[in-house]
PDB file of N, CA and C in Angstrom:
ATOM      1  N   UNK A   1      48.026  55.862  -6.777  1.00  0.00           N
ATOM      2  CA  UNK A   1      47.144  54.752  -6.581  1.00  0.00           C
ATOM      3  C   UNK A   1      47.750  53.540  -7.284  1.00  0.00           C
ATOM      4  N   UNK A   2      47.503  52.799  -6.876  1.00  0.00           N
ATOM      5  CA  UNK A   2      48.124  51.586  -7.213  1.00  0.00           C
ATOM      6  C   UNK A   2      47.216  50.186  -7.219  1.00  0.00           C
ATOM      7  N   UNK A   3      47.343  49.508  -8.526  1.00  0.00           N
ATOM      8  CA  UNK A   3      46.347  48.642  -8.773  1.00  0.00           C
ATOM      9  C   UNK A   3      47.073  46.882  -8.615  1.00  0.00           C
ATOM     10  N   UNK A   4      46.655  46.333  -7.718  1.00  0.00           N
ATOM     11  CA  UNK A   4      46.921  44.924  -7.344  1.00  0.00           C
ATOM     12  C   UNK A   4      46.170  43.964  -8.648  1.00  0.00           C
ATOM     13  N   UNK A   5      47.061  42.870  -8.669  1.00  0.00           N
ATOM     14  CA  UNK A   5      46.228  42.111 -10.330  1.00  0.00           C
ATOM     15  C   UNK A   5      46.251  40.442  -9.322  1.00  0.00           C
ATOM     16  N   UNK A   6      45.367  39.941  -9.261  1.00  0.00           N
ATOM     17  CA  UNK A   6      45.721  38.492  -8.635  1.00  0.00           C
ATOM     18  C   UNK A   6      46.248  37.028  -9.747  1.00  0.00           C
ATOM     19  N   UNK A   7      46.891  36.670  -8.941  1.00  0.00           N
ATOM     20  CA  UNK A   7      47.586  35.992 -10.194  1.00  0.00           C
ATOM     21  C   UNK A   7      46.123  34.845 -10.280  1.00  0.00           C
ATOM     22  N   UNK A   8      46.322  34.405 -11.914  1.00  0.00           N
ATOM     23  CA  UNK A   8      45.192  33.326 -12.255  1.00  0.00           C
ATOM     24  C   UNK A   8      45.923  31.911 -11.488  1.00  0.00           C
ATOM     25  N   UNK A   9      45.169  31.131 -10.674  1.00  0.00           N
ATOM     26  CA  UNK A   9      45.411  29.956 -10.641  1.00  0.00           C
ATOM     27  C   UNK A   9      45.255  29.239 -11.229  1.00  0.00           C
ATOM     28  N   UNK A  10      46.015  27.395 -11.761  1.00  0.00           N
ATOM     29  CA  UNK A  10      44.920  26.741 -12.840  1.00  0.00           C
ATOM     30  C   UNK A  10      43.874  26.430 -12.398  1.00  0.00           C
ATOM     31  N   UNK A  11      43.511  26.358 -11.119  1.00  0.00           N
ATOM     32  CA  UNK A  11      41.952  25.405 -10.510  1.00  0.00           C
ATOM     33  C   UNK A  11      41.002  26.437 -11.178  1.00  0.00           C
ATOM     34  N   UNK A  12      41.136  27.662 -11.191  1.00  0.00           N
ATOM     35  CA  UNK A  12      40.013  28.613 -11.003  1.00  0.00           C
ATOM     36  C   UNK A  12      39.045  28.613 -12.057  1.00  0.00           C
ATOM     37  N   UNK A  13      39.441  28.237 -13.049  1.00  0.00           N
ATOM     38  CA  UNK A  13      38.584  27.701 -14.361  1.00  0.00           C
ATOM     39  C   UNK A  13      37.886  26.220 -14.228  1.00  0.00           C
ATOM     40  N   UNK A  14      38.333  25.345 -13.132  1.00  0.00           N
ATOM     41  CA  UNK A  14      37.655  24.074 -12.687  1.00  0.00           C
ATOM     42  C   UNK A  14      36.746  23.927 -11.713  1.00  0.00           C
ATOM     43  N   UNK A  15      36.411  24.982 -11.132  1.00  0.00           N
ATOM     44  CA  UNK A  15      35.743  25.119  -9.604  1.00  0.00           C
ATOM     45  C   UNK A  15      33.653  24.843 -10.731  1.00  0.00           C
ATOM     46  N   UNK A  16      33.571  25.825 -11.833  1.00  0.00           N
ATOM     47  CA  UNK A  16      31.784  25.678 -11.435  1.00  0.00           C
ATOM     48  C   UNK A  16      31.825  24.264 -12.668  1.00  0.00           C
ATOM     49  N   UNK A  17      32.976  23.233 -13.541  1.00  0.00           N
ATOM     50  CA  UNK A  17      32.187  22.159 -13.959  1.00  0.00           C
ATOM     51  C   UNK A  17      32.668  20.979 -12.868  1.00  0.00           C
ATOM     52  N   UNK A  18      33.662  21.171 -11.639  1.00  0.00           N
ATOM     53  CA  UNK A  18      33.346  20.255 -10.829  1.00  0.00           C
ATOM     54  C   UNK A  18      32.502  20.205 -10.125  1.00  0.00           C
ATOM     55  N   UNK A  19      32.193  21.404  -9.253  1.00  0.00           N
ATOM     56  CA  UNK A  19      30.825  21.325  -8.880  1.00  0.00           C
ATOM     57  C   UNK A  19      29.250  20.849  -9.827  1.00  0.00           C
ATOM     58  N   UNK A  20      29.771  21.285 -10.877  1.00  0.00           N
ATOM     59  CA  UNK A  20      28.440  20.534 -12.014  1.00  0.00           C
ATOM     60  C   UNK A  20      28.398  19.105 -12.198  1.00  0.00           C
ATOM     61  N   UNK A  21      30.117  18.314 -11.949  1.00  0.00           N
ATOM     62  CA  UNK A  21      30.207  16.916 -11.748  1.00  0.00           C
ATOM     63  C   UNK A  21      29.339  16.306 -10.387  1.00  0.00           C
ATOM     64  N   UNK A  22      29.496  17.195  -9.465  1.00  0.00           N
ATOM     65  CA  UNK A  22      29.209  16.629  -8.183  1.00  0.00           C
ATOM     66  C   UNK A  22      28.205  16.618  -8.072  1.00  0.00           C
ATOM     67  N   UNK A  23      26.839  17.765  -8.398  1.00  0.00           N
ATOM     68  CA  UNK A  23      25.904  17.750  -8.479  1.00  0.00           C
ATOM     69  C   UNK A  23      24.906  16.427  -9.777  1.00  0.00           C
ATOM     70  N   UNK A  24      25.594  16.508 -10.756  1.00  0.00           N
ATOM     71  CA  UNK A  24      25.053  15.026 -11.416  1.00  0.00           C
ATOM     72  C   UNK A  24      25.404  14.305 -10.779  1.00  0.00           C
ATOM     73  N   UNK A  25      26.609  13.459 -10.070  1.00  0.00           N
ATOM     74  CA  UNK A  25      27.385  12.408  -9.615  1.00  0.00           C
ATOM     75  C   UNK A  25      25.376  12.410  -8.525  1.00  0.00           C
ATOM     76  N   UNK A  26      25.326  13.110  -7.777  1.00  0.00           N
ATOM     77  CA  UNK A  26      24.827  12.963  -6.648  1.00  0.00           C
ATOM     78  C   UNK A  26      23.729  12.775  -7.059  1.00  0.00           C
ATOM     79  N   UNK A  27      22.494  13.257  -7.915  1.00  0.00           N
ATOM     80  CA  UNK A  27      21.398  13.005  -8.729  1.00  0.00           C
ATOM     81  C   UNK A  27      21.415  11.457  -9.417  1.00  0.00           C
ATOM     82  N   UNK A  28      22.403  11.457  -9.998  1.00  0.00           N
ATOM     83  CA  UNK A  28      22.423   9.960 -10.505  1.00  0.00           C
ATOM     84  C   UNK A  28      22.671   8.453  -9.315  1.00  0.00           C
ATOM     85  N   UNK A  29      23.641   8.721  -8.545  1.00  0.00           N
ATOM     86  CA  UNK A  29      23.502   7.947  -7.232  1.00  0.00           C
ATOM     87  C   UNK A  29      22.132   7.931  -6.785  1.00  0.00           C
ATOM     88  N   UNK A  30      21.513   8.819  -6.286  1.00  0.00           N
ATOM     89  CA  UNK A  30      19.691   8.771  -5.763  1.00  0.00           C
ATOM     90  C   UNK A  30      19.052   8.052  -6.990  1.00  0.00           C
ATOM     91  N   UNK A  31      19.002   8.470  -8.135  1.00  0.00           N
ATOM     92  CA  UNK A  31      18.472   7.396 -10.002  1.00  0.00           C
ATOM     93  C   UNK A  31      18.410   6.190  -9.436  1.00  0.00           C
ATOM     94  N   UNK A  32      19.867   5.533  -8.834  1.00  0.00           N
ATOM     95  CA  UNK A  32      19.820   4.829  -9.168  1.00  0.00           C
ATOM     96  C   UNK A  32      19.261   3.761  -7.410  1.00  0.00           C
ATOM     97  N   UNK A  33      19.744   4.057  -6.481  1.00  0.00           N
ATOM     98  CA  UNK A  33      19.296   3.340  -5.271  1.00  0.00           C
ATOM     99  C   UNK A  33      18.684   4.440  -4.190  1.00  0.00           C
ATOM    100  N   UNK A  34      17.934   5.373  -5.091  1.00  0.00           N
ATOM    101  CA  UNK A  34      17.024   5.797  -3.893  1.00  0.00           C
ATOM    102  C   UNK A  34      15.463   5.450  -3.917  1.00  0.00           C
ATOM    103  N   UNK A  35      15.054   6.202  -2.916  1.00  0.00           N
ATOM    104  CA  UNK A  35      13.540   5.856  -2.745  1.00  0.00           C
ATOM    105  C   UNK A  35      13.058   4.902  -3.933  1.00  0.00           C
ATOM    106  N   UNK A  36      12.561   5.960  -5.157  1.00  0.00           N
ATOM    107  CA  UNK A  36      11.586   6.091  -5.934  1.00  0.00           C
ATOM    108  C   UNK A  36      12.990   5.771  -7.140  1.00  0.00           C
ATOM    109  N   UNK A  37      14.017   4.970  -7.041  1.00  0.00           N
ATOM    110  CA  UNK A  37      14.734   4.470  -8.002  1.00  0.00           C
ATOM    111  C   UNK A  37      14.473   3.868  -9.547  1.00  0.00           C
ATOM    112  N   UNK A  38      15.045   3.342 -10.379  1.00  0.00           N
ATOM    113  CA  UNK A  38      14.702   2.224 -11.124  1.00  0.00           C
ATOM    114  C   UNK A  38      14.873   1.409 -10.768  1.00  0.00           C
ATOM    115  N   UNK A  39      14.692   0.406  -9.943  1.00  0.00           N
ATOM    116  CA  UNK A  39      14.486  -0.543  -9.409  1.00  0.00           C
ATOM    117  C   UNK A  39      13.540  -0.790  -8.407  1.00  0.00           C
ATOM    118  N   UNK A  40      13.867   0.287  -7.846  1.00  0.00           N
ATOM    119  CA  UNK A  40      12.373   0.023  -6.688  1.00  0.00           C
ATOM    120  C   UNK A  40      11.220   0.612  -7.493  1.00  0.00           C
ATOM    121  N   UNK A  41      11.048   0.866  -8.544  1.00  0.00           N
ATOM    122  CA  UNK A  41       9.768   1.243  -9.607  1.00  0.00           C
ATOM    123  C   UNK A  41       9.535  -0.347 -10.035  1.00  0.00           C
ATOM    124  N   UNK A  42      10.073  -1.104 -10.177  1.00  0.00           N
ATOM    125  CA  UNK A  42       9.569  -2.596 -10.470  1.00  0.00           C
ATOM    126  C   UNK A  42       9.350  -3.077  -9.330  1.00  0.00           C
ATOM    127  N   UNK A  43       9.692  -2.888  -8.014  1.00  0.00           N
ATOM    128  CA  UNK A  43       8.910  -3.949  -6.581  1.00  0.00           C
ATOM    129  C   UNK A  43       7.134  -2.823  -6.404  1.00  0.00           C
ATOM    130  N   UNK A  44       7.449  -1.381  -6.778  1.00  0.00           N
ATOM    131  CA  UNK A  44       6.362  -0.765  -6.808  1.00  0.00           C
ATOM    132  C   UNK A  44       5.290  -1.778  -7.517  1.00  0.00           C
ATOM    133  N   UNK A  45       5.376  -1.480  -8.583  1.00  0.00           N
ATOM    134  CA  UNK A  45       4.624  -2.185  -9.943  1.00  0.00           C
ATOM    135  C   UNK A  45       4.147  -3.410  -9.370  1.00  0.00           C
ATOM    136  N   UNK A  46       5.182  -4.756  -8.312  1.00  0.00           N
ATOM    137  CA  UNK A  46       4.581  -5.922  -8.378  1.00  0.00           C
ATOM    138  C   UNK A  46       3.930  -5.965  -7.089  1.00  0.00           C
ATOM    139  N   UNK A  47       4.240  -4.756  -6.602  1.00  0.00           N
ATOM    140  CA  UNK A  47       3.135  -4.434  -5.414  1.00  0.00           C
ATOM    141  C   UNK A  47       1.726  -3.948  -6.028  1.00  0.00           C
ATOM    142  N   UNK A  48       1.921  -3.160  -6.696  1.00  0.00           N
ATOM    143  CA  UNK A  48       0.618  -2.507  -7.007  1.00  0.00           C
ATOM    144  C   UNK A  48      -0.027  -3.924  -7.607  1.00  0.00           C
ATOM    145  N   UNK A  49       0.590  -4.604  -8.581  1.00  0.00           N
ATOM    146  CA  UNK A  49      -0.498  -5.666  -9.203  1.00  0.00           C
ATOM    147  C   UNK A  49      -0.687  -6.875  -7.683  1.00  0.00           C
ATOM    148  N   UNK A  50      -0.241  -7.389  -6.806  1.00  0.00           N
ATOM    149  CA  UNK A  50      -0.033  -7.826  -6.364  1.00  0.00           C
ATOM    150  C   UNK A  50      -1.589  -7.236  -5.054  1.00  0.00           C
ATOM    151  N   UNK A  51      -1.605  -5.943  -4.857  1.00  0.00           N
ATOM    152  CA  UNK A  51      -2.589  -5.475  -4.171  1.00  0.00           C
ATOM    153  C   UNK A  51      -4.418  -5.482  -4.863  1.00  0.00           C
ATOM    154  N   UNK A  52      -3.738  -5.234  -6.357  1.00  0.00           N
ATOM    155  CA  UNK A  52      -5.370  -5.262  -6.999  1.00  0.00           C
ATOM    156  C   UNK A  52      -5.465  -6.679  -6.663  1.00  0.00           C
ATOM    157  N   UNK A  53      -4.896  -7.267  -6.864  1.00  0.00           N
ATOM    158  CA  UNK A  53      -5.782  -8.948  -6.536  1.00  0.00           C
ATOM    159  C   UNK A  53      -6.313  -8.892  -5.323  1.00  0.00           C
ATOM    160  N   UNK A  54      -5.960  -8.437  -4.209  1.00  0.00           N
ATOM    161  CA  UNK A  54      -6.082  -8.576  -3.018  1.00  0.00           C
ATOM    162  C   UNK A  54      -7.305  -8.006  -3.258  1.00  0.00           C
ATOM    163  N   UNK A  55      -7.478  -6.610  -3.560  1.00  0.00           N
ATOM    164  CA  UNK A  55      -8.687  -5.755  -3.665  1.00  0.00           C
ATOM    165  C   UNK A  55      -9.522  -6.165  -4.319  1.00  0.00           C
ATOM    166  N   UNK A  56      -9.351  -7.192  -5.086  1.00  0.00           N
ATOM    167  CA  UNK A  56     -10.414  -8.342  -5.985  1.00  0.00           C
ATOM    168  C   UNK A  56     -10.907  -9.240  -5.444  1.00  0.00           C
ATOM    169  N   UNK A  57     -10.274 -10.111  -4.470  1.00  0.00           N
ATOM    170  CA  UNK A  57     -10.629 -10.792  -3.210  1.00  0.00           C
ATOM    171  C   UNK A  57     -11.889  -9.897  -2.602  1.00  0.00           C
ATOM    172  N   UNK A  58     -11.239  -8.549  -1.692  1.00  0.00           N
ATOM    173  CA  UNK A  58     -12.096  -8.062  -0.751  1.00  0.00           C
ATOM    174  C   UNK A  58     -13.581  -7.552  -1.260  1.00  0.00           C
ATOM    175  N   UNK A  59     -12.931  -7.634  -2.290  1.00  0.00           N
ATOM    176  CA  UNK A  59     -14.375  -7.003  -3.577  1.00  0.00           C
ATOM    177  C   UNK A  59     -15.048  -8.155  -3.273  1.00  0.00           C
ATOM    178  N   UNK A  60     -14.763  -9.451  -3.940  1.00  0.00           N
ATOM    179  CA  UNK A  60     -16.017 -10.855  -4.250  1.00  0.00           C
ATOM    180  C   UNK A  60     -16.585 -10.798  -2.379  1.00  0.00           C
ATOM    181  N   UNK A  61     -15.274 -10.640  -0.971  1.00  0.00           N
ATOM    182  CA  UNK A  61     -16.017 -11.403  -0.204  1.00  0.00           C
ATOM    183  C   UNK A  61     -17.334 -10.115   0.229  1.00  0.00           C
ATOM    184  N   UNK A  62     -17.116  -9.088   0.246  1.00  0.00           N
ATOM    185  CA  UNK A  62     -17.515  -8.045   0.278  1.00  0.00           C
ATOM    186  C   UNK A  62     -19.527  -8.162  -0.348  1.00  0.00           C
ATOM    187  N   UNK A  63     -19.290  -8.739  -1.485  1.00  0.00           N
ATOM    188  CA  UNK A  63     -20.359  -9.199  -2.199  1.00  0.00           C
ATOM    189  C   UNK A  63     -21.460 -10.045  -1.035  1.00  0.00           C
ATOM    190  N   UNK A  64     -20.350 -11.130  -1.215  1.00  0.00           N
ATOM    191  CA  UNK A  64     -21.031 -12.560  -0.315  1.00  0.00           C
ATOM    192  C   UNK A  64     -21.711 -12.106   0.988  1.00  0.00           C
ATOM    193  N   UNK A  65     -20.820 -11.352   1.498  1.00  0.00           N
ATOM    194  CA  UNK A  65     -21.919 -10.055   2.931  1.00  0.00           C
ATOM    195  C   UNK A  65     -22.676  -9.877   2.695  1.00  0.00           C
ATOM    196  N   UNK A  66     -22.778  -8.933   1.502  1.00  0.00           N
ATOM    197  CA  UNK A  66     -23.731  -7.949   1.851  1.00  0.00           C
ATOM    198  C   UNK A  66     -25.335  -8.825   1.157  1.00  0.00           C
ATOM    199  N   UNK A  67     -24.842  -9.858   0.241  1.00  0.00           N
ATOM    200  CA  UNK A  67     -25.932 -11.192  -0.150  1.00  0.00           C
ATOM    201  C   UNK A  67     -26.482 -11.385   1.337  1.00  0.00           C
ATOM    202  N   UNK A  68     -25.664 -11.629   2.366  1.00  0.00           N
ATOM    203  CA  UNK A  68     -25.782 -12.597   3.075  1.00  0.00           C
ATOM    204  C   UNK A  68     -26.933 -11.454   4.344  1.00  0.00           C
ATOM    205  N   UNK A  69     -26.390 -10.265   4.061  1.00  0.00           N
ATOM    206  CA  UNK A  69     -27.329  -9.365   4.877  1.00  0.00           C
ATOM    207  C   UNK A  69     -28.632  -8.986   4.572  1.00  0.00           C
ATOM    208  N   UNK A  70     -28.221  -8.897   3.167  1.00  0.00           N
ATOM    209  CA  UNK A  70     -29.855  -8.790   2.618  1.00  0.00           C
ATOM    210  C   UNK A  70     -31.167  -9.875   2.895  1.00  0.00           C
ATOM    211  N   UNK A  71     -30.210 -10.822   3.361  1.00  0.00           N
ATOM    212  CA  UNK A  71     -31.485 -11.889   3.628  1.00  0.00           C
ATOM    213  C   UNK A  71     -31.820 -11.857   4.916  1.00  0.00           C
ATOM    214  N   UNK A  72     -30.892 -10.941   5.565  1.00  0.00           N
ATOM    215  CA  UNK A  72     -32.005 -10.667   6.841  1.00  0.00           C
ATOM    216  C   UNK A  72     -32.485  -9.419   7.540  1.00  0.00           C
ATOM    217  N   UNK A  73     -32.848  -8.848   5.849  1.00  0.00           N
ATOM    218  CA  UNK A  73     -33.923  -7.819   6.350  1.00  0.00           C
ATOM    219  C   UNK A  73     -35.419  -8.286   6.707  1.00  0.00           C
ATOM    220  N   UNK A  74     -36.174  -6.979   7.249  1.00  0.00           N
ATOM    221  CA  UNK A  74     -37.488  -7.439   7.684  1.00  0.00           C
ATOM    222  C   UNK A  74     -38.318  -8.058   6.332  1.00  0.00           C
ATOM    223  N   UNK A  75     -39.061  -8.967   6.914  1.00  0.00           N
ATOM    224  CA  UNK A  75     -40.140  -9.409   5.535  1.00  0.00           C
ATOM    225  C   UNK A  75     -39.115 -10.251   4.597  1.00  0.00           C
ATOM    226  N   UNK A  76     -37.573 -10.335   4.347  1.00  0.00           N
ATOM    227  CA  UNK A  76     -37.371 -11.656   3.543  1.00  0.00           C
ATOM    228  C   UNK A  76     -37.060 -13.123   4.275  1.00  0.00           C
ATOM    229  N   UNK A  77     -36.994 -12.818   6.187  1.00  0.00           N
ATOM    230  CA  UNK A  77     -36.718 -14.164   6.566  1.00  0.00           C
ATOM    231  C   UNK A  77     -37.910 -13.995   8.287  1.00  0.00           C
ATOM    232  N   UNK A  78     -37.868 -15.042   7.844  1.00  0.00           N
ATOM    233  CA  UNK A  78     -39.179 -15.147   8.756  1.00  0.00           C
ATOM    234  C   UNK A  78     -38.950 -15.637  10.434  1.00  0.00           C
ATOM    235  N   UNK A  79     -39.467 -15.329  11.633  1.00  0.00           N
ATOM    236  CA  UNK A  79     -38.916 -15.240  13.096  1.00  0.00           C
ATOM    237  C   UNK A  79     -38.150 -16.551  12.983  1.00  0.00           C
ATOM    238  N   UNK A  80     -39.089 -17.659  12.780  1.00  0.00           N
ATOM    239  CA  UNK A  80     -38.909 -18.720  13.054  1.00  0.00           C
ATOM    240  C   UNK A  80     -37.556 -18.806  12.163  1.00  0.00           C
ATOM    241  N   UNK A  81     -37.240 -18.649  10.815  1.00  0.00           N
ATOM    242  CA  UNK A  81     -35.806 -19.480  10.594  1.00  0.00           C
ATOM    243  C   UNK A  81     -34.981 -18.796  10.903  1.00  0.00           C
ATOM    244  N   UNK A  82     -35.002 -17.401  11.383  1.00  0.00           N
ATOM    245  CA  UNK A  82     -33.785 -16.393  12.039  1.00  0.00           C
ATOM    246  C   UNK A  82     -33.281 -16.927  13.308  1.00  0.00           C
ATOM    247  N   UNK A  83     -34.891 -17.729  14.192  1.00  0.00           N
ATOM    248  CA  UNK A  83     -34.192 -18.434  15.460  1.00  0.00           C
ATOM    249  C   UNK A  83     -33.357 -19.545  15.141  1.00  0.00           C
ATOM    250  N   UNK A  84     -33.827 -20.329  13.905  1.00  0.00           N
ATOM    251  CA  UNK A  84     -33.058 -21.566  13.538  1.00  0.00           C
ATOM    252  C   UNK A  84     -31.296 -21.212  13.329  1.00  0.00           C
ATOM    253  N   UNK A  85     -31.260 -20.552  12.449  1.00  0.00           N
ATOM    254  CA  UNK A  85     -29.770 -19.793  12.064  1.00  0.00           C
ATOM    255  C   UNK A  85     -29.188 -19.762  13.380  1.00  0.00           C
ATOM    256  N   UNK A  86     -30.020 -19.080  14.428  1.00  0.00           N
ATOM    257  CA  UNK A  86     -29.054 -18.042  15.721  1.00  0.00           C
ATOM    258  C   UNK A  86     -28.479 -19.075  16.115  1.00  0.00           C
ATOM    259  N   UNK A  87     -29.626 -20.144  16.368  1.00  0.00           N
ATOM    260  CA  UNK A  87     -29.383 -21.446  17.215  1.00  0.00           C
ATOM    261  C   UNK A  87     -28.409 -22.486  16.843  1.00  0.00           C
ATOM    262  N   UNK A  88     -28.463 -22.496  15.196  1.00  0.00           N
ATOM    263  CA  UNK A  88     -27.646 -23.279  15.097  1.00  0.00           C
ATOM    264  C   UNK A  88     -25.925 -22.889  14.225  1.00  0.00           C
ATOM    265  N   UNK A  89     -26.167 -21.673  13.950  1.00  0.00           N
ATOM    266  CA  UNK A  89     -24.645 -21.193  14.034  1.00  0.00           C
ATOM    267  C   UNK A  89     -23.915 -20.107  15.435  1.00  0.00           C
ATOM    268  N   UNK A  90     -24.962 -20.005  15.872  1.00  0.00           N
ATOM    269  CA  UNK A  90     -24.330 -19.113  17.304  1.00  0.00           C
ATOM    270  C   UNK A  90     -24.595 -19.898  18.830  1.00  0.00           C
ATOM    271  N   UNK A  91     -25.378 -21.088  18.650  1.00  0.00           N
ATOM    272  CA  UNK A  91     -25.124 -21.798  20.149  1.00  0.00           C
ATOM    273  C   UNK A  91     -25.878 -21.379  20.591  1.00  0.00           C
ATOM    274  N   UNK A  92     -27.451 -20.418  20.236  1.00  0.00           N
ATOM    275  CA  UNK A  92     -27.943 -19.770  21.220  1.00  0.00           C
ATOM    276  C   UNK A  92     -28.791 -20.474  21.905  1.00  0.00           C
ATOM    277  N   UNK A  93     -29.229 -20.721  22.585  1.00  0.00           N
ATOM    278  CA  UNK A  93     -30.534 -21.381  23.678  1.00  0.00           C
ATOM    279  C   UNK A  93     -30.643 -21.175  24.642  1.00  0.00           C
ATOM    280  N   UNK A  94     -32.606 -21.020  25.240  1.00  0.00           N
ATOM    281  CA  UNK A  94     -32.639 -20.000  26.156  1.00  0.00           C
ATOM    282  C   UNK A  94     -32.623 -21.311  27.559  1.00  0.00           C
ATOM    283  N   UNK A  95     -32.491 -20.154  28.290  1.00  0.00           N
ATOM    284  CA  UNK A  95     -32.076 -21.026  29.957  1.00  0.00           C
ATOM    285  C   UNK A  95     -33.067 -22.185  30.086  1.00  0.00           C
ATOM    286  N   UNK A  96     -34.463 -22.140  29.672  1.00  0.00           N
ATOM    287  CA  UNK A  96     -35.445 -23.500  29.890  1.00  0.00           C
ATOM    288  C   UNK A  96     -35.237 -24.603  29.183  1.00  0.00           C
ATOM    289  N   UNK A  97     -34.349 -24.168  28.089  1.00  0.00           N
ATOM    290  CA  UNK A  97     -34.773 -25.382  27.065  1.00  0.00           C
ATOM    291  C   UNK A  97     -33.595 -26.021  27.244  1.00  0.00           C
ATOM    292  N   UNK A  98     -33.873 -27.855  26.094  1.00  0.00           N
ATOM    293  CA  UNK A  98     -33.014 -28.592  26.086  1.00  0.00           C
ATOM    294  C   UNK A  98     -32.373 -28.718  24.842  1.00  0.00           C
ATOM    295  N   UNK A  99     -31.615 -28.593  24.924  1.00  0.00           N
ATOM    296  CA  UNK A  99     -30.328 -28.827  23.445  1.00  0.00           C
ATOM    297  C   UNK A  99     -30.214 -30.431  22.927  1.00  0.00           C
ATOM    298  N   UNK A 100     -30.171 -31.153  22.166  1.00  0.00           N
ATOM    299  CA  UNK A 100     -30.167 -32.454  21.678  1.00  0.00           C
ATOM    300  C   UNK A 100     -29.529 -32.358  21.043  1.00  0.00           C
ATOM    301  N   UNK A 101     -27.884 -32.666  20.917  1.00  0.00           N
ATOM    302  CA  UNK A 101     -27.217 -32.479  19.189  1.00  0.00           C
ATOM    303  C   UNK A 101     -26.940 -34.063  18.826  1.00  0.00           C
ATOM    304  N   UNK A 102     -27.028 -33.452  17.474  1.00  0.00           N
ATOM    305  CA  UNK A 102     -27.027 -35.387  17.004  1.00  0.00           C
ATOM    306  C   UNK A 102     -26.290 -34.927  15.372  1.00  0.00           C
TER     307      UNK A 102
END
């Protein structure tokens, strides 16, 4: 029987920390210009502050509605100034009558 010995190459001791290079190399490239980068974590950020305002806006007009609905439930506005409103922010008037704007 006879036993074969393979000769050592020099790479063969370099093969698992280049692959350990390549694998950081490639982790740190994504760090730095991917998705969820350091850098795109600061356009995040001036988005996010940039949206609460917005959502601070929709908040106040949001308010001013629902003020503005409450006044025309039953019993706080009366036939007569609900026709006034229709008439004079919606144009409404019925087929008999005459319109006068001044």
């Amino acid at each position: 029987m006879s036993t074969r010995q393979k000769r050592q190459s020099r790479f063969s001791g370099l093969i698992v920390p280049f692959l350990s290079v390549l694998v950081l190399g490639y982790f740190a490239y994504h760090a730095q210009t991917g998705r969820y980068s350091i850098h795109t974590q600061e356009e995040m950020d001036q988005e996010a502050l940039r949206l609460q305002f917005v959502l601070k806006d929709l908040q106040a007009q949001r308010i001013t509605l629902e003020k503005r609905v409450a006044q025309l439930t039953s019993g706080t506005l009366e036939k007569d100034a609900l026709d006034e409103i229709a008439r004079g922010q919606l144009g409404y008037a019925a087929s008999d009558e005459l319109v006068i704007l001044y």
